[in-house]
Amino acid sequence: MAVPRRIPVRFEDVFPAGAFVLGVEAANDYEKVKANAPDPQERDPNTGERVWAVRVLDPDPAARQAELKVKVAAAVQPVLPEAMPGTPFRPVLFDGLTITPWVDTNGKFPKQGYALRAVSLRAIGPMRRTGAAA
């Protein structure tokens, strides 16, 4: 059985209540930072493109953590969607979402962690009402 290192997942399964983007920044390669490299930004091992960390708010009350990061490999910094009118919230969809499990050994008790990556992000189209009209 061949299990990929990055396991493909559906956006709806990871973010059943949707997701709101908070910001984006360059993801640094900590080995390059320690070595004082002139360009410490992480590169995707498969494509060689720069990696960007997108900060995301998960509004699901059952979520393990409310804020997390999804890494996106792209030549340039991803453009964030516009905020919903009258709010600071920027709803987003991630295409090509993958999850990579890992073990967090920091602390007294090891725990399961997950790293999220996506091929791209995009704005959600206009919200549509569902159901019968009154």
mmCIF file of N, CA and C in Angstrom:
data_model
loop_
_atom_site.group_PDB
_atom_site.id
_atom_site.type_symbol
_atom_site.label_atom_id
_atom_site.label_comp_id
_atom_site.label_asym_id
_atom_site.label_seq_id
_atom_site.Cartn_x
_atom_site.Cartn_y
_atom_site.Cartn_z
ATOM 1 N N MET A 1 0.847 -1.176 0.000
ATOM 2 C CA MET A 1 0.000 0.000 0.000
ATOM 3 C C MET A 1 0.893 1.239 0.000
ATOM 4 N N ALA A 2 0.617 2.150 -0.910
ATOM 5 C CA ALA A 2 1.374 3.396 -0.990
ATOM 6 C C ALA A 2 0.536 4.535 -0.421
ATOM 7 N N VAL A 3 0.945 5.040 0.706
ATOM 8 C CA VAL A 3 0.252 6.161 1.326
ATOM 9 C C VAL A 3 1.073 7.415 1.052
ATOM 10 N N PRO A 4 0.468 8.437 0.421
ATOM 11 C CA PRO A 4 1.227 9.647 0.130
ATOM 12 C C PRO A 4 1.572 10.394 1.411
ATOM 13 N N ARG A 5 2.665 11.129 1.372
ATOM 14 C CA ARG A 5 3.059 11.921 2.533
ATOM 15 C C ARG A 5 2.027 13.019 2.793
ATOM 16 N N ARG A 6 1.589 13.668 1.723
ATOM 17 C CA ARG A 6 0.527 14.676 1.810
ATOM 18 C C ARG A 6 -0.768 14.004 1.378
ATOM 19 N N ILE A 7 -1.701 13.906 2.283
ATOM 20 C CA ILE A 7 -2.953 13.192 2.031
ATOM 21 C C ILE A 7 -4.007 14.190 1.534
ATOM 22 N N PRO A 8 -4.548 13.990 0.326
ATOM 23 C CA PRO A 8 -5.578 14.900 -0.184
ATOM 24 C C PRO A 8 -6.848 14.824 0.659
ATOM 25 N N VAL A 9 -7.432 15.996 0.941
ATOM 26 C CA VAL A 9 -8.675 16.081 1.703
ATOM 27 C C VAL A 9 -9.580 17.117 1.053
ATOM 28 N N ARG A 10 -10.880 16.970 1.291
ATOM 29 C CA ARG A 10 -11.832 17.950 0.773
ATOM 30 C C ARG A 10 -11.906 19.152 1.711
ATOM 31 N N PHE A 11 -12.029 20.322 1.129
ATOM 32 C CA PHE A 11 -12.144 21.550 1.911
ATOM 33 C C PHE A 11 -13.273 21.428 2.937
ATOM 34 N N GLU A 12 -14.427 20.886 2.499
ATOM 35 C CA GLU A 12 -15.606 20.775 3.367
ATOM 36 C C GLU A 12 -15.351 19.876 4.572
ATOM 37 N N ASP A 13 -14.459 18.896 4.422
ATOM 38 C CA ASP A 13 -14.171 17.995 5.537
ATOM 39 C C ASP A 13 -13.282 18.658 6.586
ATOM 40 N N VAL A 14 -12.385 19.529 6.141
ATOM 41 C CA VAL A 14 -11.479 20.208 7.076
ATOM 42 C C VAL A 14 -12.135 21.444 7.675
ATOM 43 N N PHE A 15 -12.890 22.166 6.861
ATOM 44 C CA PHE A 15 -13.551 23.399 7.298
ATOM 45 C C PHE A 15 -15.059 23.307 7.045
ATOM 46 N N PRO A 16 -15.788 22.491 7.830
ATOM 47 C CA PRO A 16 -17.227 22.329 7.581
ATOM 48 C C PRO A 16 -18.024 23.618 7.761
ATOM 49 N N ALA A 17 -17.537 24.551 8.552
ATOM 50 C CA ALA A 17 -18.228 25.828 8.764
ATOM 51 C C ALA A 17 -17.617 26.937 7.921
ATOM 52 N N GLY A 18 -16.730 26.586 6.979
ATOM 53 C CA GLY A 18 -16.063 27.580 6.152
ATOM 54 C C GLY A 18 -14.760 28.033 6.790
ATOM 55 N N ALA A 19 -14.117 29.008 6.156
ATOM 56 C CA ALA A 19 -12.857 29.530 6.655
ATOM 57 C C ALA A 19 -12.739 31.001 6.278
ATOM 58 N N PHE A 20 -12.115 31.760 7.158
ATOM 59 C CA PHE A 20 -11.882 33.181 6.920
ATOM 60 C C PHE A 20 -10.382 33.438 6.980
ATOM 61 N N VAL A 21 -9.865 34.110 5.972
ATOM 62 C CA VAL A 21 -8.438 34.394 5.936
ATOM 63 C C VAL A 21 -8.163 35.655 6.757
ATOM 64 N N LEU A 22 -7.105 35.591 7.569
ATOM 65 C CA LEU A 22 -6.723 36.718 8.418
ATOM 66 C C LEU A 22 -5.531 37.487 7.861
ATOM 67 N N GLY A 23 -4.652 36.779 7.149
ATOM 68 C CA GLY A 23 -3.470 37.412 6.591
ATOM 69 C C GLY A 23 -2.577 36.390 5.924
ATOM 70 N N VAL A 24 -1.526 36.879 5.293
ATOM 71 C CA VAL A 24 -0.571 35.997 4.625
ATOM 72 C C VAL A 24 0.821 36.573 4.814
ATOM 73 N N GLU A 25 1.797 35.683 4.995
ATOM 74 C CA GLU A 25 3.182 36.099 5.186
ATOM 75 C C GLU A 25 4.089 35.024 4.616
ATOM 76 N N ALA A 26 5.313 35.389 4.361
ATOM 77 C CA ALA A 26 6.292 34.426 3.872
ATOM 78 C C ALA A 26 6.558 33.393 4.966
ATOM 79 N N ALA A 27 6.610 32.120 4.572
ATOM 80 C CA ALA A 27 6.948 31.052 5.521
ATOM 81 C C ALA A 27 8.469 30.893 5.496
ATOM 82 N N ASN A 28 9.101 31.059 6.638
ATOM 83 C CA ASN A 28 10.550 30.971 6.702
ATOM 84 C C ASN A 28 11.033 29.548 6.939
ATOM 85 N N ASP A 29 12.139 29.211 6.315
ATOM 86 C CA ASP A 29 12.837 27.947 6.530
ATOM 87 C C ASP A 29 13.787 28.201 7.710
ATOM 88 N N TYR A 30 13.513 27.556 8.842
ATOM 89 C CA TYR A 30 14.252 27.880 10.062
ATOM 90 C C TYR A 30 15.734 27.525 9.972
ATOM 91 N N GLU A 31 16.090 26.559 9.156
ATOM 92 C CA GLU A 31 17.514 26.248 8.957
ATOM 93 C C GLU A 31 18.199 27.411 8.248
ATOM 94 N N LYS A 32 17.525 28.020 7.277
ATOM 95 C CA LYS A 32 18.070 29.182 6.568
ATOM 96 C C LYS A 32 18.144 30.393 7.483
ATOM 97 N N VAL A 33 17.152 30.549 8.355
ATOM 98 C CA VAL A 33 17.154 31.666 9.307
ATOM 99 C C VAL A 33 18.344 31.533 10.251
ATOM 100 N N LYS A 34 18.561 30.311 10.785
ATOM 101 C CA LYS A 34 19.688 30.081 11.702
ATOM 102 C C LYS A 34 21.025 30.336 11.009
ATOM 103 N N ALA A 35 21.102 30.038 9.694
ATOM 104 C CA ALA A 35 22.341 30.221 8.943
ATOM 105 C C ALA A 35 22.489 31.643 8.410
ATOM 106 N N ASN A 36 21.540 32.534 8.764
ATOM 107 C CA ASN A 36 21.542 33.919 8.284
ATOM 108 C C ASN A 36 21.591 34.011 6.764
ATOM 109 N N ALA A 37 20.864 33.149 6.095
ATOM 110 C CA ALA A 37 20.793 33.174 4.634
ATOM 111 C C ALA A 37 20.134 34.479 4.185
ATOM 112 N N PRO A 38 20.554 35.036 3.039
ATOM 113 C CA PRO A 38 19.969 36.299 2.594
ATOM 114 C C PRO A 38 18.484 36.186 2.234
ATOM 115 N N ASP A 39 18.029 35.014 1.809
ATOM 116 C CA ASP A 39 16.619 34.794 1.497
ATOM 117 C C ASP A 39 16.160 33.554 2.254
ATOM 118 N N PRO A 40 15.632 33.740 3.474
ATOM 119 C CA PRO A 40 15.282 32.573 4.295
ATOM 120 C C PRO A 40 13.913 31.958 3.993
ATOM 121 N N GLN A 41 13.225 32.446 2.952
ATOM 122 C CA GLN A 41 11.874 31.928 2.696
ATOM 123 C C GLN A 41 11.919 30.467 2.281
ATOM 124 N N GLU A 42 10.987 29.704 2.852
ATOM 125 C CA GLU A 42 10.860 28.277 2.555
ATOM 126 C C GLU A 42 10.501 28.082 1.084
ATOM 127 N N ARG A 43 10.998 27.001 0.489
ATOM 128 C CA ARG A 43 10.656 26.625 -0.888
ATOM 129 C C ARG A 43 9.956 25.269 -0.863
ATOM 130 N N ASP A 44 8.988 25.106 -1.736
ATOM 131 C CA ASP A 44 8.285 23.831 -1.833
ATOM 132 C C ASP A 44 9.240 22.792 -2.416
ATOM 133 N N PRO A 45 9.392 21.623 -1.753
ATOM 134 C CA PRO A 45 10.337 20.624 -2.246
ATOM 135 C C PRO A 45 9.938 20.009 -3.585
ATOM 136 N N ASN A 46 8.653 20.047 -3.932
ATOM 137 C CA ASN A 46 8.204 19.460 -5.199
ATOM 138 C C ASN A 46 8.306 20.424 -6.374
ATOM 139 N N THR A 47 8.013 21.707 -6.140
ATOM 140 C CA THR A 47 7.966 22.677 -7.237
ATOM 141 C C THR A 47 9.084 23.704 -7.198
ATOM 142 N N GLY A 48 9.713 23.907 -6.038
ATOM 143 C CA GLY A 48 10.742 24.927 -5.893
ATOM 144 C C GLY A 48 10.172 26.324 -5.699
ATOM 145 N N GLU A 49 8.849 26.465 -5.699
ATOM 146 C CA GLU A 49 8.235 27.778 -5.531
ATOM 147 C C GLU A 49 8.286 28.217 -4.071
ATOM 148 N N ARG A 50 8.175 29.523 -3.877
ATOM 149 C CA ARG A 50 8.143 30.091 -2.530
ATOM 150 C C ARG A 50 6.899 29.591 -1.787
ATOM 151 N N VAL A 51 7.016 29.481 -0.463
ATOM 152 C CA VAL A 51 5.898 29.016 0.362
ATOM 153 C C VAL A 51 5.403 30.188 1.202
ATOM 154 N N TRP A 52 4.075 30.339 1.198
ATOM 155 C CA TRP A 52 3.404 31.406 1.936
ATOM 156 C C TRP A 52 2.517 30.784 3.008
ATOM 157 N N ALA A 53 2.532 31.356 4.203
ATOM 158 C CA ALA A 53 1.694 30.887 5.311
ATOM 159 C C ALA A 53 0.456 31.783 5.384
ATOM 160 N N VAL A 54 -0.702 31.182 5.154
ATOM 161 C CA VAL A 54 -1.967 31.909 5.191
ATOM 162 C C VAL A 54 -2.612 31.653 6.547
ATOM 163 N N ARG A 55 -2.807 32.720 7.321
ATOM 164 C CA ARG A 55 -3.469 32.602 8.624
ATOM 165 C C ARG A 55 -4.968 32.522 8.401
ATOM 166 N N VAL A 56 -5.591 31.514 9.020
ATOM 167 C CA VAL A 56 -6.998 31.222 8.787
ATOM 168 C C VAL A 56 -7.744 31.127 10.114
ATOM 169 N N LEU A 57 -8.957 31.667 10.121
ATOM 170 C CA LEU A 57 -9.855 31.532 11.262
ATOM 171 C C LEU A 57 -10.884 30.462 10.918
ATOM 172 N N ASP A 58 -11.005 29.456 11.769
ATOM 173 C CA ASP A 58 -11.999 28.396 11.591
ATOM 174 C C ASP A 58 -13.156 28.694 12.533
ATOM 175 N N PRO A 59 -14.338 29.077 11.996
ATOM 176 C CA PRO A 59 -15.450 29.461 12.866
ATOM 177 C C PRO A 59 -16.236 28.289 13.450
ATOM 178 N N ASP A 60 -15.842 27.070 13.157
ATOM 179 C CA ASP A 60 -16.553 25.892 13.664
ATOM 180 C C ASP A 60 -16.371 25.799 15.182
ATOM 181 N N PRO A 61 -17.460 25.800 15.968
ATOM 182 C CA PRO A 61 -17.318 25.716 17.425
ATOM 183 C C PRO A 61 -16.680 24.409 17.891
ATOM 184 N N ALA A 62 -16.712 23.373 17.063
ATOM 185 C CA ALA A 62 -16.113 22.091 17.433
ATOM 186 C C ALA A 62 -14.650 21.978 16.988
ATOM 187 N N ALA A 63 -14.096 23.025 16.399
ATOM 188 C CA ALA A 63 -12.711 22.987 15.910
ATOM 189 C C ALA A 63 -11.739 22.862 17.073
ATOM 190 N N ARG A 64 -10.652 22.102 16.860
ATOM 191 C CA ARG A 64 -9.626 21.940 17.892
ATOM 192 C C ARG A 64 -8.930 23.253 18.193
ATOM 193 N N GLN A 65 -8.712 24.057 17.162
ATOM 194 C CA GLN A 65 -8.120 25.367 17.360
ATOM 195 C C GLN A 65 -8.789 26.341 16.403
ATOM 196 N N ALA A 66 -8.984 27.569 16.852
ATOM 197 C CA ALA A 66 -9.714 28.552 16.064
ATOM 198 C C ALA A 66 -8.856 29.162 14.967
ATOM 199 N N GLU A 67 -7.564 29.342 15.232
ATOM 200 C CA GLU A 67 -6.668 29.932 14.229
ATOM 201 C C GLU A 67 -5.598 28.926 13.854
ATOM 202 N N LEU A 68 -5.351 28.812 12.559
ATOM 203 C CA LEU A 68 -4.314 27.904 12.078
ATOM 204 C C LEU A 68 -3.714 28.463 10.811
ATOM 205 N N LYS A 69 -2.699 27.783 10.281
ATOM 206 C CA LYS A 69 -2.042 28.228 9.062
ATOM 207 C C LYS A 69 -2.157 27.162 7.986
ATOM 208 N N VAL A 70 -2.376 27.619 6.766
ATOM 209 C CA VAL A 70 -2.381 26.760 5.591
ATOM 210 C C VAL A 70 -1.267 27.276 4.691
ATOM 211 N N LYS A 71 -0.324 26.410 4.345
ATOM 212 C CA LYS A 71 0.778 26.823 3.482
ATOM 213 C C LYS A 71 0.384 26.667 2.018
ATOM 214 N N VAL A 72 0.755 27.685 1.236
ATOM 215 C CA VAL A 72 0.468 27.701 -0.194
ATOM 216 C C VAL A 72 1.771 28.006 -0.919
ATOM 217 N N ALA A 73 2.142 27.159 -1.899
ATOM 218 C CA ALA A 73 3.331 27.397 -2.713
ATOM 219 C C ALA A 73 2.922 28.208 -3.933
ATOM 220 N N ALA A 74 3.605 29.338 -4.144
ATOM 221 C CA ALA A 74 3.303 30.199 -5.289
ATOM 222 C C ALA A 74 4.508 31.093 -5.557
ATOM 223 N N ALA A 75 4.672 31.493 -6.800
ATOM 224 C CA ALA A 75 5.793 32.364 -7.171
ATOM 225 C C ALA A 75 5.691 33.726 -6.506
ATOM 226 N N VAL A 76 4.454 34.225 -6.331
ATOM 227 C CA VAL A 76 4.224 35.515 -5.686
ATOM 228 C C VAL A 76 3.228 35.346 -4.548
ATOM 229 N N GLN A 77 3.204 36.315 -3.657
ATOM 230 C CA GLN A 77 2.308 36.254 -2.503
ATOM 231 C C GLN A 77 0.850 36.194 -2.966
ATOM 232 N N PRO A 78 0.073 35.230 -2.444
ATOM 233 C CA PRO A 78 -1.339 35.129 -2.834
ATOM 234 C C PRO A 78 -2.112 36.399 -2.486
ATOM 235 N N VAL A 79 -3.041 36.751 -3.366
ATOM 236 C CA VAL A 79 -3.897 37.909 -3.144
ATOM 237 C C VAL A 79 -5.085 37.464 -2.308
ATOM 238 N N LEU A 80 -5.334 38.189 -1.245
ATOM 239 C CA LEU A 80 -6.432 37.839 -0.348
ATOM 240 C C LEU A 80 -7.754 38.348 -0.900
ATOM 241 N N PRO A 81 -8.845 37.615 -0.642
ATOM 242 C CA PRO A 81 -10.152 38.080 -1.106
ATOM 243 C C PRO A 81 -10.596 39.319 -0.346
ATOM 244 N N GLU A 82 -11.568 40.019 -0.919
ATOM 245 C CA GLU A 82 -12.128 41.203 -0.273
ATOM 246 C C GLU A 82 -12.945 40.777 0.948
ATOM 247 N N ALA A 83 -13.018 41.677 1.909
ATOM 248 C CA ALA A 83 -13.832 41.423 3.103
ATOM 249 C C ALA A 83 -15.310 41.502 2.732
ATOM 250 N N MET A 84 -16.137 40.735 3.456
ATOM 251 C CA MET A 84 -17.581 40.822 3.262
ATOM 252 C C MET A 84 -18.021 42.220 3.672
ATOM 253 N N PRO A 85 -18.950 42.830 2.941
ATOM 254 C CA PRO A 85 -19.390 44.197 3.265
ATOM 255 C C PRO A 85 -19.827 44.334 4.723
ATOM 256 N N GLY A 86 -19.299 45.348 5.367
ATOM 257 C CA GLY A 86 -19.674 45.637 6.741
ATOM 258 C C GLY A 86 -19.007 44.769 7.797
ATOM 259 N N THR A 87 -18.064 43.890 7.375
ATOM 260 C CA THR A 87 -17.383 43.003 8.328
ATOM 261 C C THR A 87 -15.888 42.966 8.020
ATOM 262 N N PRO A 88 -15.088 42.490 8.966
ATOM 263 C CA PRO A 88 -13.669 42.291 8.679
ATOM 264 C C PRO A 88 -13.374 40.894 8.119
ATOM 265 N N PHE A 89 -14.407 40.095 7.873
ATOM 266 C CA PHE A 89 -14.225 38.697 7.494
ATOM 267 C C PHE A 89 -14.028 38.524 5.994
ATOM 268 N N ARG A 90 -13.031 37.712 5.649
ATOM 269 C CA ARG A 90 -12.695 37.419 4.257
ATOM 270 C C ARG A 90 -12.884 35.922 4.024
ATOM 271 N N PRO A 91 -14.062 35.489 3.543
ATOM 272 C CA PRO A 91 -14.277 34.061 3.328
ATOM 273 C C PRO A 91 -13.391 33.554 2.187
ATOM 274 N N VAL A 92 -12.895 32.342 2.347
ATOM 275 C CA VAL A 92 -11.943 31.795 1.380
ATOM 276 C C VAL A 92 -12.178 30.303 1.195
ATOM 277 N N LEU A 93 -11.814 29.815 0.016
ATOM 278 C CA LEU A 93 -11.794 28.381 -0.285
ATOM 279 C C LEU A 93 -10.363 28.010 -0.646
ATOM 280 N N PHE A 94 -9.926 26.845 -0.216
ATOM 281 C CA PHE A 94 -8.605 26.349 -0.582
ATOM 282 C C PHE A 94 -8.775 25.214 -1.580
ATOM 283 N N ASP A 95 -8.070 25.314 -2.704
ATOM 284 C CA ASP A 95 -8.094 24.264 -3.719
ATOM 285 C C ASP A 95 -6.885 23.356 -3.519
ATOM 286 N N GLY A 96 -7.066 22.065 -3.801
ATOM 287 C CA GLY A 96 -5.961 21.113 -3.687
ATOM 288 C C GLY A 96 -5.449 20.988 -2.265
ATOM 289 N N LEU A 97 -6.351 20.964 -1.307
ATOM 290 C CA LEU A 97 -5.986 20.910 0.112
ATOM 291 C C LEU A 97 -5.432 19.535 0.473
ATOM 292 N N THR A 98 -4.320 19.529 1.208
ATOM 293 C CA THR A 98 -3.732 18.280 1.708
ATOM 294 C C THR A 98 -3.431 18.429 3.188
ATOM 295 N N ILE A 99 -3.328 17.285 3.846
ATOM 296 C CA ILE A 99 -3.004 17.255 5.267
ATOM 297 C C ILE A 99 -1.833 16.302 5.466
ATOM 298 N N THR A 100 -0.882 16.717 6.290
ATOM 299 C CA THR A 100 0.273 15.877 6.610
ATOM 300 C C THR A 100 0.312 15.694 8.123
ATOM 301 N N PRO A 101 0.074 14.471 8.596
ATOM 302 C CA PRO A 101 0.132 14.245 10.048
ATOM 303 C C PRO A 101 1.585 14.213 10.533
ATOM 304 N N TRP A 102 1.790 14.650 11.758
ATOM 305 C CA TRP A 102 3.108 14.606 12.374
ATOM 306 C C TRP A 102 2.932 14.502 13.885
ATOM 307 N N VAL A 103 4.003 14.158 14.577
ATOM 308 C CA VAL A 103 3.958 14.017 16.026
ATOM 309 C C VAL A 103 4.705 15.188 16.653
ATOM 310 N N ASP A 104 4.006 15.929 17.505
ATOM 311 C CA ASP A 104 4.570 17.063 18.224
ATOM 312 C C ASP A 104 5.177 16.530 19.521
ATOM 313 N N THR A 105 6.502 16.512 19.601
ATOM 314 C CA THR A 105 7.181 15.984 20.786
ATOM 315 C C THR A 105 7.602 17.082 21.753
ATOM 316 N N ASN A 106 7.186 18.326 21.489
ATOM 317 C CA ASN A 106 7.463 19.407 22.433
ATOM 318 C C ASN A 106 6.530 19.248 23.619
ATOM 319 N N GLY A 107 7.046 19.403 24.782
ATOM 320 C CA GLY A 107 6.221 19.253 25.974
ATOM 321 C C GLY A 107 6.379 17.865 26.583
ATOM 322 N N LYS A 108 5.655 17.642 27.659
ATOM 323 C CA LYS A 108 5.778 16.402 28.410
ATOM 324 C C LYS A 108 5.157 15.210 27.691
ATOM 325 N N PHE A 109 4.023 15.441 27.022
ATOM 326 C CA PHE A 109 3.326 14.346 26.357
ATOM 327 C C PHE A 109 3.251 14.601 24.850
ATOM 328 N N PRO A 110 3.735 13.669 24.041
ATOM 329 C CA PRO A 110 3.625 13.844 22.584
ATOM 330 C C PRO A 110 2.157 13.885 22.161
ATOM 331 N N LYS A 111 1.872 14.652 21.114
ATOM 332 C CA LYS A 111 0.508 14.722 20.607
ATOM 333 C C LYS A 111 0.538 14.774 19.087
ATOM 334 N N GLN A 112 -0.583 14.401 18.495
ATOM 335 C CA GLN A 112 -0.723 14.396 17.038
ATOM 336 C C GLN A 112 -0.908 15.820 16.541
ATOM 337 N N GLY A 113 -0.188 16.180 15.491
ATOM 338 C CA GLY A 113 -0.348 17.475 14.844
ATOM 339 C C GLY A 113 -0.622 17.276 13.369
ATOM 340 N N TYR A 114 -1.095 18.326 12.712
ATOM 341 C CA TYR A 114 -1.399 18.270 11.290
ATOM 342 C C TYR A 114 -0.880 19.521 10.604
ATOM 343 N N ALA A 115 -0.279 19.348 9.458
ATOM 344 C CA ALA A 115 0.144 20.480 8.637
ATOM 345 C C ALA A 115 -0.766 20.520 7.418
ATOM 346 N N LEU A 116 -1.300 21.700 7.133
ATOM 347 C CA LEU A 116 -2.192 21.869 5.993
ATOM 348 C C LEU A 116 -1.471 22.604 4.873
ATOM 349 N N ARG A 117 -1.676 22.139 3.648
ATOM 350 C CA ARG A 117 -1.148 22.799 2.453
ATOM 351 C C ARG A 117 -2.260 22.871 1.430
ATOM 352 N N ALA A 118 -2.155 23.849 0.542
ATOM 353 C CA ALA A 118 -3.120 23.983 -0.538
ATOM 354 C C ALA A 118 -2.394 24.421 -1.794
ATOM 355 N N VAL A 119 -2.986 24.100 -2.934
ATOM 356 C CA VAL A 119 -2.423 24.520 -4.213
ATOM 357 C C VAL A 119 -2.698 26.006 -4.423
ATOM 358 N N SER A 120 -3.894 26.450 -4.045
ATOM 359 C CA SER A 120 -4.261 27.860 -4.205
ATOM 360 C C SER A 120 -5.411 28.210 -3.270
ATOM 361 N N LEU A 121 -5.678 29.514 -3.178
ATOM 362 C CA LEU A 121 -6.831 29.990 -2.427
ATOM 363 C C LEU A 121 -7.631 30.901 -3.334
ATOM 364 N N ARG A 122 -8.917 30.984 -3.061
ATOM 365 C CA ARG A 122 -9.770 31.856 -3.864
ATOM 366 C C ARG A 122 -10.936 32.349 -3.019
ATOM 367 N N ALA A 123 -11.471 33.464 -3.469
ATOM 368 C CA ALA A 123 -12.620 34.055 -2.787
ATOM 369 C C ALA A 123 -13.848 33.199 -3.040
ATOM 370 N N ILE A 124 -14.744 33.228 -2.081
ATOM 371 C CA ILE A 124 -16.030 32.566 -2.253
ATOM 372 C C ILE A 124 -16.918 33.526 -3.032
ATOM 373 N N GLY A 125 -17.680 32.989 -3.968
ATOM 374 C CA GLY A 125 -18.594 33.809 -4.757
ATOM 375 C C GLY A 125 -19.680 34.412 -3.894
ATOM 376 N N PRO A 126 -20.575 35.197 -4.504
ATOM 377 C CA PRO A 126 -21.651 35.813 -3.729
ATOM 378 C C PRO A 126 -22.467 34.767 -2.988
ATOM 379 N N MET A 127 -22.822 35.083 -1.762
ATOM 380 C CA MET A 127 -23.626 34.162 -0.960
ATOM 381 C C MET A 127 -25.024 34.091 -1.546
ATOM 382 N N ARG A 128 -25.571 32.902 -1.618
ATOM 383 C CA ARG A 128 -26.908 32.708 -2.143
ATOM 384 C C ARG A 128 -27.780 32.138 -1.045
ATOM 385 N N ARG A 129 -29.009 32.583 -0.991
ATOM 386 C CA ARG A 129 -29.962 32.018 -0.031
ATOM 387 C C ARG A 129 -30.476 30.711 -0.567
ATOM 388 N N THR A 130 -30.704 29.793 0.346
ATOM 389 C CA THR A 130 -31.294 28.521 -0.034
ATOM 390 C C THR A 130 -32.629 28.374 0.660
ATOM 391 N N GLY A 131 -33.483 27.554 0.120
ATOM 392 C CA GLY A 131 -34.788 27.344 0.721
ATOM 393 C C GLY A 131 -35.862 28.140 0.004
ATOM 394 N N ALA A 132 -37.075 28.029 0.473
ATOM 395 C CA ALA A 132 -38.199 28.685 -0.169
ATOM 396 C C ALA A 132 -38.269 30.151 0.211
ATOM 397 N N ALA A 133 -38.699 30.952 -0.732
ATOM 398 C CA ALA A 133 -38.863 32.383 -0.463
ATOM 399 C C ALA A 133 -40.172 32.602 0.292
ATOM 400 N N ALA A 134 -40.172 33.615 1.140
ATOM 401 C CA ALA A 134 -41.370 33.877 1.942
ATOM 402 C C ALA A 134 -42.374 34.701 1.197
#
